[in-house]
PDB file of N, CA and C in Angstrom:
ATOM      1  N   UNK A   1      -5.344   1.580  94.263  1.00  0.00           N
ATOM      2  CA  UNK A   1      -5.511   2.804  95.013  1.00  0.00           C
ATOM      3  C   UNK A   1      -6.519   3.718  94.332  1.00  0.00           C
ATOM      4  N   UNK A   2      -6.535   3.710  93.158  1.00  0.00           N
ATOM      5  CA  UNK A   2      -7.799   4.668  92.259  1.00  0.00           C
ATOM      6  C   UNK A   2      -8.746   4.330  92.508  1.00  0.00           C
ATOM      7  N   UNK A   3      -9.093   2.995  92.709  1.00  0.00           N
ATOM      8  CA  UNK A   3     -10.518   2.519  92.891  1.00  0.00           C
ATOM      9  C   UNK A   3     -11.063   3.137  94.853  1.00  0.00           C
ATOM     10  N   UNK A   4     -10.481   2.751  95.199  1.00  0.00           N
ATOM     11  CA  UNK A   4     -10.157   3.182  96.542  1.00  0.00           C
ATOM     12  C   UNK A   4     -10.737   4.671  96.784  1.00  0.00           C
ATOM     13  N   UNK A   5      -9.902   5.548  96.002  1.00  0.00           N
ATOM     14  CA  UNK A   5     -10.104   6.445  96.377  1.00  0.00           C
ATOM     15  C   UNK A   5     -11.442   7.314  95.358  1.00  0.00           C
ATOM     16  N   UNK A   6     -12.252   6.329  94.618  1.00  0.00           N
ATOM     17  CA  UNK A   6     -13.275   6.959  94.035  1.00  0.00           C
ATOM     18  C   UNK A   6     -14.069   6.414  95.170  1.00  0.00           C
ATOM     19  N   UNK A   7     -13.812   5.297  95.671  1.00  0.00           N
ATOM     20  CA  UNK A   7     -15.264   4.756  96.237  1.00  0.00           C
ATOM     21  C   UNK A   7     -15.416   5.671  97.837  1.00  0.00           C
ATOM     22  N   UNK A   8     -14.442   6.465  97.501  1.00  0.00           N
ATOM     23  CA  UNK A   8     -14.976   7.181  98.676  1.00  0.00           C
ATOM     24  C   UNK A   8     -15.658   8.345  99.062  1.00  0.00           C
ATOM     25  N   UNK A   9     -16.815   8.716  99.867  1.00  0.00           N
ATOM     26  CA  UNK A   9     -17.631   9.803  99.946  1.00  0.00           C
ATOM     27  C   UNK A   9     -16.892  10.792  99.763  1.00  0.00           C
ATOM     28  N   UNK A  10     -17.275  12.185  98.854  1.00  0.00           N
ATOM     29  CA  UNK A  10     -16.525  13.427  98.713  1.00  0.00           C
ATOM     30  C   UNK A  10     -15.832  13.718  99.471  1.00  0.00           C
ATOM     31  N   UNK A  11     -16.783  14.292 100.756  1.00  0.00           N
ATOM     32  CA  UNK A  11     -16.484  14.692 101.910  1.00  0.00           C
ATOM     33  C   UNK A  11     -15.304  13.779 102.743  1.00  0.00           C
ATOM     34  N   UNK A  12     -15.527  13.361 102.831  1.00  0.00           N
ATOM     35  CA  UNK A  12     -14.030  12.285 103.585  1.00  0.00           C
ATOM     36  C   UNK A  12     -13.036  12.000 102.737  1.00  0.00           C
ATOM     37  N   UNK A  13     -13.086  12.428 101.562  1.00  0.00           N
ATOM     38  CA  UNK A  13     -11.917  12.441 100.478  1.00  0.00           C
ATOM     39  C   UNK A  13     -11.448  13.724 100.966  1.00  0.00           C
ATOM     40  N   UNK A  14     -12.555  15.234 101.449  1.00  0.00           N
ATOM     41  CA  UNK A  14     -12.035  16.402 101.839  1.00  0.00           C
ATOM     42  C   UNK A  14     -11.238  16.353 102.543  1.00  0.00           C
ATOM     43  N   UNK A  15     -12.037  15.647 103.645  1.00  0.00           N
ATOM     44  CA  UNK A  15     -11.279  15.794 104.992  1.00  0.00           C
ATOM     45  C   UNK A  15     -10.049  15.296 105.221  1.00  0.00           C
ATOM     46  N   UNK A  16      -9.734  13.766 104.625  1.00  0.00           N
ATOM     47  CA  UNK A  16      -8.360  12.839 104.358  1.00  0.00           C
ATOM     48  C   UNK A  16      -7.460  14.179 103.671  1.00  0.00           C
ATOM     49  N   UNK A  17      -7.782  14.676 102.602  1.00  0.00           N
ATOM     50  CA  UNK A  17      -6.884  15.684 102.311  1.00  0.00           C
ATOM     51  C   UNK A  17      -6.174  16.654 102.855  1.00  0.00           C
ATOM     52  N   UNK A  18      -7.369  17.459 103.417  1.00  0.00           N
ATOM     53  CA  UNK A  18      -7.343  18.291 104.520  1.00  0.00           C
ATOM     54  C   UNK A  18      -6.135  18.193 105.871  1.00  0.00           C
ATOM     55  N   UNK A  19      -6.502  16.210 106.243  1.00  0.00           N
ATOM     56  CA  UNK A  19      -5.396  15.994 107.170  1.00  0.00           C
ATOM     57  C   UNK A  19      -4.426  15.972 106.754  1.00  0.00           C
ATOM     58  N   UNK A  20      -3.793  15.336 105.626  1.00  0.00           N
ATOM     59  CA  UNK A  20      -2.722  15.474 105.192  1.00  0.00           C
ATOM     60  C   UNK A  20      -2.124  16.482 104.830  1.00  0.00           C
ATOM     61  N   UNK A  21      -2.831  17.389 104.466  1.00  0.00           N
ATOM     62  CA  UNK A  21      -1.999  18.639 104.303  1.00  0.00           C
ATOM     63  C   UNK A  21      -1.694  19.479 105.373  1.00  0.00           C
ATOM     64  N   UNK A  22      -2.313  19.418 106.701  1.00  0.00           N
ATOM     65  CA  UNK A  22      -2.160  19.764 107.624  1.00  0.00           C
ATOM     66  C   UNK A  22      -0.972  18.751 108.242  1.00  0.00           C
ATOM     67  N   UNK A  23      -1.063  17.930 108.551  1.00  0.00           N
ATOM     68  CA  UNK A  23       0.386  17.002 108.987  1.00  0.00           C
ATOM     69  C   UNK A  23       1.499  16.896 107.824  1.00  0.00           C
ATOM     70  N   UNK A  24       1.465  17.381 106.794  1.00  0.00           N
ATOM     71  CA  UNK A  24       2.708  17.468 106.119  1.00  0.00           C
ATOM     72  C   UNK A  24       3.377  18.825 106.200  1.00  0.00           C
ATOM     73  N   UNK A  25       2.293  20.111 106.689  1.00  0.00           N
ATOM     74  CA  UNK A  25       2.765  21.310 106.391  1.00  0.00           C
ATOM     75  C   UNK A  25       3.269  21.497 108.270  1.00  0.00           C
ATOM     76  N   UNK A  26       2.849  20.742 108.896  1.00  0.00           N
ATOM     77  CA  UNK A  26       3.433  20.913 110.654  1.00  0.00           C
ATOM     78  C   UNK A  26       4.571  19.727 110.389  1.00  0.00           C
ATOM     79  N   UNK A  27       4.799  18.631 110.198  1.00  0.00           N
ATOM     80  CA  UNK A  27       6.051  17.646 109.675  1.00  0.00           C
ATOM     81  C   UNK A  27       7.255  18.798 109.124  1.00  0.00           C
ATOM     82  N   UNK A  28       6.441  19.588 108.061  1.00  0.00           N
ATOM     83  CA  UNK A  28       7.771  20.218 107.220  1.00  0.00           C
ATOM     84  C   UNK A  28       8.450  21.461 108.297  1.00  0.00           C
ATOM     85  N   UNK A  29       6.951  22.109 109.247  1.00  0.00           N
ATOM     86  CA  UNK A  29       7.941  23.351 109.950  1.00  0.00           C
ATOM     87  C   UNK A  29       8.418  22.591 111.040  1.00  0.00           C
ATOM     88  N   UNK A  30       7.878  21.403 111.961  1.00  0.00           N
ATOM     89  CA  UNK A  30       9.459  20.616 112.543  1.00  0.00           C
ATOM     90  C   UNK A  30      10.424  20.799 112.639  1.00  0.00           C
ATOM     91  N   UNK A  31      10.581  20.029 110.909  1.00  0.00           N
ATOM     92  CA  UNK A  31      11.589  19.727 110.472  1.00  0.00           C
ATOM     93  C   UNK A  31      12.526  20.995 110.236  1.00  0.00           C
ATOM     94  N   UNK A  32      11.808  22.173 109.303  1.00  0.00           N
ATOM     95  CA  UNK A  32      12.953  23.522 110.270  1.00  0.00           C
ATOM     96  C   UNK A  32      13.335  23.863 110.883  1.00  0.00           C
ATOM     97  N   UNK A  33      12.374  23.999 111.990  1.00  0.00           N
ATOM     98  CA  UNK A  33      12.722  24.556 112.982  1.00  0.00           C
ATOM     99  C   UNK A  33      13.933  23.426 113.725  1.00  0.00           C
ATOM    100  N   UNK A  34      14.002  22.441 113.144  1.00  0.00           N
ATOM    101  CA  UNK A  34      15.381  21.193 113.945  1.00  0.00           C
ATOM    102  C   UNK A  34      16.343  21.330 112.359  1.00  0.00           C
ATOM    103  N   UNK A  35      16.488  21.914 111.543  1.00  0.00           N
ATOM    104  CA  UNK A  35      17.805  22.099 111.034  1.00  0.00           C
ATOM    105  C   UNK A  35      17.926  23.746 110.416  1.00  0.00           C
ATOM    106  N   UNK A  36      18.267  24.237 112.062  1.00  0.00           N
ATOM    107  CA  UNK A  36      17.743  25.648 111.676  1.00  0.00           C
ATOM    108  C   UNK A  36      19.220  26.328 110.764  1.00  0.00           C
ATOM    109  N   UNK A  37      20.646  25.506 110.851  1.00  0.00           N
ATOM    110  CA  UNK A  37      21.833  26.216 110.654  1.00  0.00           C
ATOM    111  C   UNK A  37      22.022  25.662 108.952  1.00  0.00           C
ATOM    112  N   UNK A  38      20.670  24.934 108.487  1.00  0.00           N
ATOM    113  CA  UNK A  38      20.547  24.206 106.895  1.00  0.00           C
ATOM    114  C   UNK A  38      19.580  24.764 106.621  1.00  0.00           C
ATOM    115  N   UNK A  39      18.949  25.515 106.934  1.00  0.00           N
ATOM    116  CA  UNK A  39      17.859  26.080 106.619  1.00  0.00           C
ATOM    117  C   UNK A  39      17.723  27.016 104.970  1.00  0.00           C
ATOM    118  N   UNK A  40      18.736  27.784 104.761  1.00  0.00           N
ATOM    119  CA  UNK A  40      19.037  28.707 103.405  1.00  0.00           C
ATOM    120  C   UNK A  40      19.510  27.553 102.417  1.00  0.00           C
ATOM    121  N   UNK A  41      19.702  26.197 102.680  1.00  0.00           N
ATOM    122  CA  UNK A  41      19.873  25.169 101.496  1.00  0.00           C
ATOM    123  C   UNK A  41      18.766  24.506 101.525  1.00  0.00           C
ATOM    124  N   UNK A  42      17.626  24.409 102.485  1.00  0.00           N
ATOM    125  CA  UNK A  42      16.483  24.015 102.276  1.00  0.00           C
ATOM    126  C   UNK A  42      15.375  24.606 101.368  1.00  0.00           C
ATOM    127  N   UNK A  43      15.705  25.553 102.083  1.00  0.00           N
ATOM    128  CA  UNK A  43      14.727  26.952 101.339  1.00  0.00           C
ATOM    129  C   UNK A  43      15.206  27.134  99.669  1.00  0.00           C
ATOM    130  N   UNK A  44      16.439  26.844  99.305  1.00  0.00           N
ATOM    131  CA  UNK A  44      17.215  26.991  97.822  1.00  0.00           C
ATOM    132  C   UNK A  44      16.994  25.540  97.485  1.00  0.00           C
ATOM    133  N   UNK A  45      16.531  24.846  97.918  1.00  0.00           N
ATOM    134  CA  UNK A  45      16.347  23.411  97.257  1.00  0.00           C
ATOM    135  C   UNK A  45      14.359  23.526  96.993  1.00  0.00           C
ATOM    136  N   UNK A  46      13.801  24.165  97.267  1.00  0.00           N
ATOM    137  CA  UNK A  46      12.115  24.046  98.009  1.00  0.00           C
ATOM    138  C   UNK A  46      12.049  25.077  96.528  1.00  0.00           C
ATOM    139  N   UNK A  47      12.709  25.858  96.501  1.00  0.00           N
ATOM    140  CA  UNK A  47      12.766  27.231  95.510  1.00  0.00           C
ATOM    141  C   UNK A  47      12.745  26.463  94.237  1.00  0.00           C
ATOM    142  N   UNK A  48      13.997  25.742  93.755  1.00  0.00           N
ATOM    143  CA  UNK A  48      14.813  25.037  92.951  1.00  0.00           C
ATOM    144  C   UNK A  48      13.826  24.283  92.539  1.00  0.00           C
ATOM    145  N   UNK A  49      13.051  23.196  93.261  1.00  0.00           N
ATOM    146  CA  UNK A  49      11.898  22.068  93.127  1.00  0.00           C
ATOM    147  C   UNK A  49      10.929  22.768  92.293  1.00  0.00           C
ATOM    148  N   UNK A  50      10.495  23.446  93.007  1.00  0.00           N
ATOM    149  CA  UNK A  50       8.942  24.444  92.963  1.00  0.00           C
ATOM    150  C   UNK A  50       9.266  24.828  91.055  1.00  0.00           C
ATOM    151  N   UNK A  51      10.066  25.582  90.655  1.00  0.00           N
ATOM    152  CA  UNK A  51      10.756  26.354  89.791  1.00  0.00           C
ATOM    153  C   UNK A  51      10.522  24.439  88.757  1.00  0.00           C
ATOM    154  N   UNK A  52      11.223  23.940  88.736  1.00  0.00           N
ATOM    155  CA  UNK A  52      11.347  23.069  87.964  1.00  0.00           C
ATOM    156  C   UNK A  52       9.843  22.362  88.109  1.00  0.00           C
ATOM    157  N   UNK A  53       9.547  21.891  88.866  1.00  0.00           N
ATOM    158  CA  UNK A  53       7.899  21.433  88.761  1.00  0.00           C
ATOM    159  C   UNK A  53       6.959  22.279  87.656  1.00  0.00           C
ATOM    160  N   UNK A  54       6.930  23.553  87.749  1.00  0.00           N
ATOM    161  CA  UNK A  54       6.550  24.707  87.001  1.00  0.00           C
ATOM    162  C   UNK A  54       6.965  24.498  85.768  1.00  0.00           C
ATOM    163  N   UNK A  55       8.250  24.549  85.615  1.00  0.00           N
ATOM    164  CA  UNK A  55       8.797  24.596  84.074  1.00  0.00           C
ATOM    165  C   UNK A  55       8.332  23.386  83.510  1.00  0.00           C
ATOM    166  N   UNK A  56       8.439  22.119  84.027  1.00  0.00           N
ATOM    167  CA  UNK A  56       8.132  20.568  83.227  1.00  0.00           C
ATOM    168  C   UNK A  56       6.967  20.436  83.268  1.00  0.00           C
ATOM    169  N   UNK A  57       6.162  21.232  84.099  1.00  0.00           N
ATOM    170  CA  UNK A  57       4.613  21.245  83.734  1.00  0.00           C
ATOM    171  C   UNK A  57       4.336  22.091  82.037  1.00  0.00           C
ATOM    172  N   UNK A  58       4.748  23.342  82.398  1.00  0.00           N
ATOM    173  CA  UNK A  58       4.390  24.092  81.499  1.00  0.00           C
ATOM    174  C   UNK A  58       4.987  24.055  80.125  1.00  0.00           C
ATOM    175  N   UNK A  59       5.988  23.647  79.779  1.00  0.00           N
ATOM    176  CA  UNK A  59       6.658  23.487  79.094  1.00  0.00           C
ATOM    177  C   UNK A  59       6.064  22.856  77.953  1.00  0.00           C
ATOM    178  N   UNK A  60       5.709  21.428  78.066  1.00  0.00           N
ATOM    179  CA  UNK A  60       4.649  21.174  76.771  1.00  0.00           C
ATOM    180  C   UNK A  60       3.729  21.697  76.066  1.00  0.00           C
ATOM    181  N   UNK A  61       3.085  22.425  77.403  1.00  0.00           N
ATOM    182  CA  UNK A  61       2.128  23.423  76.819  1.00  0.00           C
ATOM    183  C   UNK A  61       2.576  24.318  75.767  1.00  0.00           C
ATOM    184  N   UNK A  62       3.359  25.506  76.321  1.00  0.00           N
ATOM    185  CA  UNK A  62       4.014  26.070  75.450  1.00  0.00           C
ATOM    186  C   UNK A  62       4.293  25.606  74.444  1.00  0.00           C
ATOM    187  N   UNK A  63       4.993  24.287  73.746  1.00  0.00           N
ATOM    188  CA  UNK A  63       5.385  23.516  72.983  1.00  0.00           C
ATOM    189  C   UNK A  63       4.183  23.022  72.222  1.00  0.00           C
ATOM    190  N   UNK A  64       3.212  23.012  72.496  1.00  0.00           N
ATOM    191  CA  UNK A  64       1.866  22.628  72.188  1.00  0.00           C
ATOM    192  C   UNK A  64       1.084  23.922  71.642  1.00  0.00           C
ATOM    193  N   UNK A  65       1.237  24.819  71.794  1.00  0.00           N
ATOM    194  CA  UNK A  65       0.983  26.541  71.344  1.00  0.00           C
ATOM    195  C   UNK A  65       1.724  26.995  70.521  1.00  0.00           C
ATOM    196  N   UNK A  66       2.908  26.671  70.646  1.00  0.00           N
ATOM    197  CA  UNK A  66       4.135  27.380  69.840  1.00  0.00           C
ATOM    198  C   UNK A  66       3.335  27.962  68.147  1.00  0.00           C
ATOM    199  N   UNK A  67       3.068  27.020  67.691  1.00  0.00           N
ATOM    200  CA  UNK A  67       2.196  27.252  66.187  1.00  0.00           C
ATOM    201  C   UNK A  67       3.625  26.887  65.061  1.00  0.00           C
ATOM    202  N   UNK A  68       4.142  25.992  65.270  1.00  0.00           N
ATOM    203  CA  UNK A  68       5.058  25.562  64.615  1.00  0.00           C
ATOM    204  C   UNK A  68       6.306  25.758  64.705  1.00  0.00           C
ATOM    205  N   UNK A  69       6.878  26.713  65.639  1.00  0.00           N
ATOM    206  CA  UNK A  69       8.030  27.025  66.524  1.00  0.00           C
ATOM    207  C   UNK A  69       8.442  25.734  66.704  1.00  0.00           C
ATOM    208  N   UNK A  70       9.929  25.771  66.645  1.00  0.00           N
ATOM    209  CA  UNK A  70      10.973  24.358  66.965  1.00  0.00           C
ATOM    210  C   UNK A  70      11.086  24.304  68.571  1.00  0.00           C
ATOM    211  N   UNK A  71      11.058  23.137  68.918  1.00  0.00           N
ATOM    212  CA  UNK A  71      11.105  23.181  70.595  1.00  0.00           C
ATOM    213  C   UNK A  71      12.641  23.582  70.976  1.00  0.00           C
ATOM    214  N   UNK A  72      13.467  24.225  70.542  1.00  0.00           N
ATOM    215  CA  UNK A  72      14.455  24.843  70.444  1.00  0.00           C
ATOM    216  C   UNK A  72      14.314  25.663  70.805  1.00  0.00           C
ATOM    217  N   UNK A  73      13.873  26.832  69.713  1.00  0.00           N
ATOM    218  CA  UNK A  73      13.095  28.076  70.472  1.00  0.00           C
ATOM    219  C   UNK A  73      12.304  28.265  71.191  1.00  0.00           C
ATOM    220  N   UNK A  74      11.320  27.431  71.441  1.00  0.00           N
ATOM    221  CA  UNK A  74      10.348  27.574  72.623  1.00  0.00           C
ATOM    222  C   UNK A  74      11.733  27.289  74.187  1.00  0.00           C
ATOM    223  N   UNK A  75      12.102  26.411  73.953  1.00  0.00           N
ATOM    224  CA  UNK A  75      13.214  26.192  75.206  1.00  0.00           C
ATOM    225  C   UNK A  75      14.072  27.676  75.428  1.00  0.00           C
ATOM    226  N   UNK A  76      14.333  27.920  73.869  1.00  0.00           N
ATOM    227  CA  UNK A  76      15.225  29.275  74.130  1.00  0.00           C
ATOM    228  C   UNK A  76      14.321  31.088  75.264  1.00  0.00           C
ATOM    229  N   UNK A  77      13.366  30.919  74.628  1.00  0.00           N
ATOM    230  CA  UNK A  77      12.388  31.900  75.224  1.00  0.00           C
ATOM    231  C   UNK A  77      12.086  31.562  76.749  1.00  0.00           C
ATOM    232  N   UNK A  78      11.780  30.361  76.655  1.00  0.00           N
ATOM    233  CA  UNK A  78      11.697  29.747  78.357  1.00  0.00           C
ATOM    234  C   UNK A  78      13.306  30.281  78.915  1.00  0.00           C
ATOM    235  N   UNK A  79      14.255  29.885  78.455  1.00  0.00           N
ATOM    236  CA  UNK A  79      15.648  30.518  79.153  1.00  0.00           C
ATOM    237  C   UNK A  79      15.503  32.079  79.450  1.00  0.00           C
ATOM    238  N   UNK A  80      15.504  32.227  78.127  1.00  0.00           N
ATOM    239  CA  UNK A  80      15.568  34.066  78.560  1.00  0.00           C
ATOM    240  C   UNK A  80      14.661  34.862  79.284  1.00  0.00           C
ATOM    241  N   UNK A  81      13.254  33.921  79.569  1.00  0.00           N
ATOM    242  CA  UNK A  81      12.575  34.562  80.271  1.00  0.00           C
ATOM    243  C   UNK A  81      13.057  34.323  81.714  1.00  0.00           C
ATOM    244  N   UNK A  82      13.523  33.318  82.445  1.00  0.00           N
ATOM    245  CA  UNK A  82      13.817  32.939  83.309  1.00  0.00           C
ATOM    246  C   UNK A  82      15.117  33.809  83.862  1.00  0.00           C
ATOM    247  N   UNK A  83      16.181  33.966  83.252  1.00  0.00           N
ATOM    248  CA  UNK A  83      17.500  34.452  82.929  1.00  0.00           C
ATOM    249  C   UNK A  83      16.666  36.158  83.255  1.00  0.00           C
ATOM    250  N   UNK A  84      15.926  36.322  82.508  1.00  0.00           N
ATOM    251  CA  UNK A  84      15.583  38.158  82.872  1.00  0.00           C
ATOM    252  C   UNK A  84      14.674  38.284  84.409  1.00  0.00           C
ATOM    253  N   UNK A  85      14.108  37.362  84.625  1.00  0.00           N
ATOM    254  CA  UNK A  85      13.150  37.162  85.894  1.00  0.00           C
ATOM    255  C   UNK A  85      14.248  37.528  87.032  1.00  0.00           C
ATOM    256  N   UNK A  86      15.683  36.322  86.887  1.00  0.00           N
ATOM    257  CA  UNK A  86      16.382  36.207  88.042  1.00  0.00           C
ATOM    258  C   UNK A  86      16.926  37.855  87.725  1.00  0.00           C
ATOM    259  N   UNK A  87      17.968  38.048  86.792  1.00  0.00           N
ATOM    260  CA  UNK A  87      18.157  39.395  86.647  1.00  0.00           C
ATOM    261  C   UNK A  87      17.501  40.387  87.464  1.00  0.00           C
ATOM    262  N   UNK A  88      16.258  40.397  87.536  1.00  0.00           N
ATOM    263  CA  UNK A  88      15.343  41.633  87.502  1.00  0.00           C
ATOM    264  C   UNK A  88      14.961  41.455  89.328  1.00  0.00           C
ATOM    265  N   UNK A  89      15.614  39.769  89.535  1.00  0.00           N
ATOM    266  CA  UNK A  89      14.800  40.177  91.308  1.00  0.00           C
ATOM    267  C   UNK A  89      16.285  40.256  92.176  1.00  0.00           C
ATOM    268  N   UNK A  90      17.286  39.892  91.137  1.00  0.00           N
ATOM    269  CA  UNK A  90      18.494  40.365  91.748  1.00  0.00           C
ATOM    270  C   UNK A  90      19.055  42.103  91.705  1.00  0.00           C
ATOM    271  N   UNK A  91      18.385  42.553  90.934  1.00  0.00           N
ATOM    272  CA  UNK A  91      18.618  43.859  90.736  1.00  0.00           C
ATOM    273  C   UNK A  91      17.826  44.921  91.806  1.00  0.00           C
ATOM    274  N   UNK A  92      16.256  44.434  91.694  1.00  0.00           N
ATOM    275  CA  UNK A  92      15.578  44.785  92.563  1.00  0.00           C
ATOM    276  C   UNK A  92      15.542  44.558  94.183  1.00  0.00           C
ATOM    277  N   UNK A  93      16.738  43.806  94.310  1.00  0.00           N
ATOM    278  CA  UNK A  93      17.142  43.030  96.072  1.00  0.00           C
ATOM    279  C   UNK A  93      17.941  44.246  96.325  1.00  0.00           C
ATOM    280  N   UNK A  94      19.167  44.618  95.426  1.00  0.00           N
ATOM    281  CA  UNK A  94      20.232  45.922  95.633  1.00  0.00           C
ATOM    282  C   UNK A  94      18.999  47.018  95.903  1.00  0.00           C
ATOM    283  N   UNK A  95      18.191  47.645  95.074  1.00  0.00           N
ATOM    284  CA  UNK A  95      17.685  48.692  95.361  1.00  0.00           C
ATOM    285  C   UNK A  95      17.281  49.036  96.942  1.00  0.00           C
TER     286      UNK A  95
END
């Protein structure tokens, strides 16, 4: 599939993209709009994904910066930042 997809002109690599992201992002509102009474466990699972994709991306990095920090503490700072984030947008929902 790598080879495949070098040997192909930029532009039609655009456009292939282009379609697909357009038929996955009309596939996905479908698919809402037909499980509209699951919808707040979709949306908390899409949240949940997104959130963890983020963290296991970034995470090495951090770990890779630290400057000799134990991946302990780098994990610990990743918690508490996360832990004060939710805090702070649950607090700010009451206001």
């Amino acid at each position: 599939m790598h080879g495949l997809v070098q040997s192909l002109p930029p532009l039609l690599l655009l456009a292939l993209i282009g379609v697909a992201t357009g038929a996955a992002t009309y596939l996905g509102g479908a698919l809402a709009l037909r499980v509209k009474d699951h919808i707040r466990f979709i949306l908390g699972f899409s949240a949940g994904a997104v959130i963890a994709v983020a963290l296991f991306d970034l995470l090495p990095e951090a770990a890779g910066l630290s400057r000799g920090l134990p991946l302990r503490d780098v994990l610990a700072f990743a918690g508490v930042g996360f832990a004060a984030y939710m805090l702070l947008d649950r607090t700010l929902k009451r206001l």
